CSV table of C-alpha atoms in Angstrom, one decimal:
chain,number,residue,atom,x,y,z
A,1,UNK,CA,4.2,11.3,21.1
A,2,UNK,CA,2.7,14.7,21.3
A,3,UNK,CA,-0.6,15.9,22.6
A,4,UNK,CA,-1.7,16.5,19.4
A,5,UNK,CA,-1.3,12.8,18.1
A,6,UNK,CA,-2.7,11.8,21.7
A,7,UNK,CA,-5.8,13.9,21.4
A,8,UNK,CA,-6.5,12.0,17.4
A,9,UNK,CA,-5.9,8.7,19.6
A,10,UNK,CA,-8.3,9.9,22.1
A,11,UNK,CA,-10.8,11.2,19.6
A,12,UNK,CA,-10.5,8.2,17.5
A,13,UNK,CA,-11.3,5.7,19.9
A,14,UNK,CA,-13.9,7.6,21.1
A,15,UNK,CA,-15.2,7.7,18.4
A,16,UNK,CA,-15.3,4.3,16.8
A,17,UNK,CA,-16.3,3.2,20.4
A,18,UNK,CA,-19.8,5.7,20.5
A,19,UNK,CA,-20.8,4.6,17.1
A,20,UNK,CA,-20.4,0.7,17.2
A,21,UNK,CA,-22.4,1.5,20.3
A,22,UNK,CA,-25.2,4.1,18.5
A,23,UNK,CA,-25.2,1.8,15.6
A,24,UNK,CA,-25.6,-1.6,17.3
A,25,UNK,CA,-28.7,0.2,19.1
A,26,UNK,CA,-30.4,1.1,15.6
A,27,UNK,CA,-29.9,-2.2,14.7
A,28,UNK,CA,-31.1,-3.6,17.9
A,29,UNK,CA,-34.4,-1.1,17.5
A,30,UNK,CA,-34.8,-2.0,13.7
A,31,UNK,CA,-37.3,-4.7,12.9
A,32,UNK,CA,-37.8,-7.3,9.6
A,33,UNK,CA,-39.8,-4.2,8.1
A,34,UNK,CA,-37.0,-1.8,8.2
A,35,UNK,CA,-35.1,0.6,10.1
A,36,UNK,CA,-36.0,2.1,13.0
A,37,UNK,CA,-36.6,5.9,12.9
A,38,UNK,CA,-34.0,8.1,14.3
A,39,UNK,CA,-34.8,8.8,18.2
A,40,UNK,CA,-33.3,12.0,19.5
A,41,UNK,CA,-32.8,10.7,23.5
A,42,UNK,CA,-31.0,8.2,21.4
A,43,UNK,CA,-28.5,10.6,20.0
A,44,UNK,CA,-28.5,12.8,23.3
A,45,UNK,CA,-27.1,9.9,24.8
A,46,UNK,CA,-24.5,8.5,22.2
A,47,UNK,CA,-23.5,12.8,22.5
A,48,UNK,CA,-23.1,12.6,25.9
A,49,UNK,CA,-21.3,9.5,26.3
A,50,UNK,CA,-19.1,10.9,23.5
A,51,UNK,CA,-18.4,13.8,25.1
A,52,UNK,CA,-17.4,12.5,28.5
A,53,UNK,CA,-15.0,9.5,27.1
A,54,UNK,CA,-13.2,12.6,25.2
A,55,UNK,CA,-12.8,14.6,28.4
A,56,UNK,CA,-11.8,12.0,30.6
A,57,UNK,CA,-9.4,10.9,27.8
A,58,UNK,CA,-7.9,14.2,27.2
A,59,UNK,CA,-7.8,14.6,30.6
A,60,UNK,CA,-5.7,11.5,31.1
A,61,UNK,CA,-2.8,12.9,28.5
A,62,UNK,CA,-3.0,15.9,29.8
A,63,UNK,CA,-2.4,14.6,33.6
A,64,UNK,CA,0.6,12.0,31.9
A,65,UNK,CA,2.6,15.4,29.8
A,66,UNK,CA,1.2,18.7,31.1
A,67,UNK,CA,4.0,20.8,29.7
A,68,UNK,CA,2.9,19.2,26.4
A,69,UNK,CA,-0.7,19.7,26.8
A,70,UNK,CA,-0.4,23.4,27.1
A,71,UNK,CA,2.4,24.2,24.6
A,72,UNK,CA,1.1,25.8,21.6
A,73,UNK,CA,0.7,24.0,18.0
A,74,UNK,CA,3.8,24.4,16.4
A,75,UNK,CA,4.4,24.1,12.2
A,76,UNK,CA,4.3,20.7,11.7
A,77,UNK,CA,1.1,19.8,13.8
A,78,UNK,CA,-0.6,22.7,12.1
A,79,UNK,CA,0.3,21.2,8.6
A,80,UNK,CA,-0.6,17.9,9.6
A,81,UNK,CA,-4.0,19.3,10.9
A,82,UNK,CA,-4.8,21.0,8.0
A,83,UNK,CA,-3.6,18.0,5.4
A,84,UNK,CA,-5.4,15.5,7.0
A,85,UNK,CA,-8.9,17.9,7.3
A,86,UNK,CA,-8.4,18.2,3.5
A,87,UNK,CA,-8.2,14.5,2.5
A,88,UNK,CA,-11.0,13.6,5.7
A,89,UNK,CA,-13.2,16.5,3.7
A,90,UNK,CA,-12.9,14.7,0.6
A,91,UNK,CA,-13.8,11.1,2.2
A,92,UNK,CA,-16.7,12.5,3.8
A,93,UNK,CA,-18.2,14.5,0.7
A,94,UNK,CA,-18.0,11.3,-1.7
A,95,UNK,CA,-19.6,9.7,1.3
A,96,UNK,CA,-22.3,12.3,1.5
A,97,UNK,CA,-22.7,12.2,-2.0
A,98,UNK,CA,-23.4,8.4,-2.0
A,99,UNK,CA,-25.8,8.9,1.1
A,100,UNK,CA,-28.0,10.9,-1.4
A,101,UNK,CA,-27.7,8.6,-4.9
A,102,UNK,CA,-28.9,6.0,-2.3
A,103,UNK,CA,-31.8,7.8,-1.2
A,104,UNK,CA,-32.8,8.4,-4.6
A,105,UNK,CA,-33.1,4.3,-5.1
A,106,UNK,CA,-34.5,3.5,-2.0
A,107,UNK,CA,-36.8,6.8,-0.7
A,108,UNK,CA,-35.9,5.8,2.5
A,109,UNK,CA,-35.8,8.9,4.8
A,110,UNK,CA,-34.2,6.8,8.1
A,111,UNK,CA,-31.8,5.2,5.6
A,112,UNK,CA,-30.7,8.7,4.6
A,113,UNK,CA,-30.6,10.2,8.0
A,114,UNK,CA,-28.3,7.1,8.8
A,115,UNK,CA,-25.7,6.9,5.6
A,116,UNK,CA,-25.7,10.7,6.3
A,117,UNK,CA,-24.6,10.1,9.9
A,118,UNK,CA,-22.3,7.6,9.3
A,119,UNK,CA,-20.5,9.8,6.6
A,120,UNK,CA,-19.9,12.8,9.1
A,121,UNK,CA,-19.0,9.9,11.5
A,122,UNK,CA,-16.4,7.8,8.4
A,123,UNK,CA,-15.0,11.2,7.5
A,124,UNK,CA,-14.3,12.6,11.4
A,125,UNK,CA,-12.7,9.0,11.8
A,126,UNK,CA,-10.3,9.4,8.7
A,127,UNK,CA,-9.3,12.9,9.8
A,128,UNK,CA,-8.1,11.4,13.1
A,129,UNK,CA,-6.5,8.0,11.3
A,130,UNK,CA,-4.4,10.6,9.1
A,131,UNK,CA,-3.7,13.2,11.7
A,132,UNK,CA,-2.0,9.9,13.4
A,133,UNK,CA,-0.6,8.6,9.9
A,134,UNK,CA,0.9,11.8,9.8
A,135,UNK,CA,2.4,12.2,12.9
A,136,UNK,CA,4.3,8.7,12.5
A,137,UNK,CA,5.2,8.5,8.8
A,138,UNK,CA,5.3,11.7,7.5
A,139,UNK,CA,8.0,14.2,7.1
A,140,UNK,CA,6.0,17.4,6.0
């Protein structure tokens, strides 16, 4: 496995991890009259926490393949980079796209700030599940 596929592991757990975490404290916060707003110490903490579980998991490949952590990107991991960006571009702009049609039915400015969230969230997450469908399946 190289570092590259190991870093889309690392990033895609972290990921998934900091928003079930983010997203099962808005619901937590929300009440029977709707959403709660958006809280910024909120995000500065689902940020930070996402930040450290990245370094300390890139940290942990680096520490179990150094020579692989700091060779250079070669042909294939630049391809599958770039292919998987592409398609995780498109996810995430139909997802955007859907963020807004729903705002337009429901004028809900905390619902908008959250589908848009969760889009730039859905459409990271699908960049990493297809760097590391790439990196197993594919013969570029």
């Amino acid at each position: 496995m190289s570092f590259q596929e190991k870093s889309a592991w690392v990033m895609l757990l972290a990921l998934m991890l900091t928003a079930a975490l983010y997203f099962y404290s808005v619901l937590t916060l929300s009440t029977a009259e709707g959403l709660a707003p958006p809280l910024l110490p909120t995000l500065v903490v689902y940020t930070v926490v996402l930040v450290v579980i990245a370094i300390v998991g890139h940290i942990a490949a680096a520490l179990m393949a150094p020579k692989e952590a700091n060779a250079a990107v070669d042909e294939r991991e630049k391809q599958i980079a770039d292919r998987a960006e592409s398609q995780a571009g498109r996810v995430m702009g139909f997802l955007l796209m859907l963020s807004l049609l729903v705002y337009l039915f429901t004028y809900s400015g905390h619902l908008l700030f959250y589908s848009v969230f969760a889009s730039l969230i859905i459409g990271q997450v699908a960049e990493y599940l297809l760097q590391i469908f790439y990196f197993r399946y594919a013969s570029l």
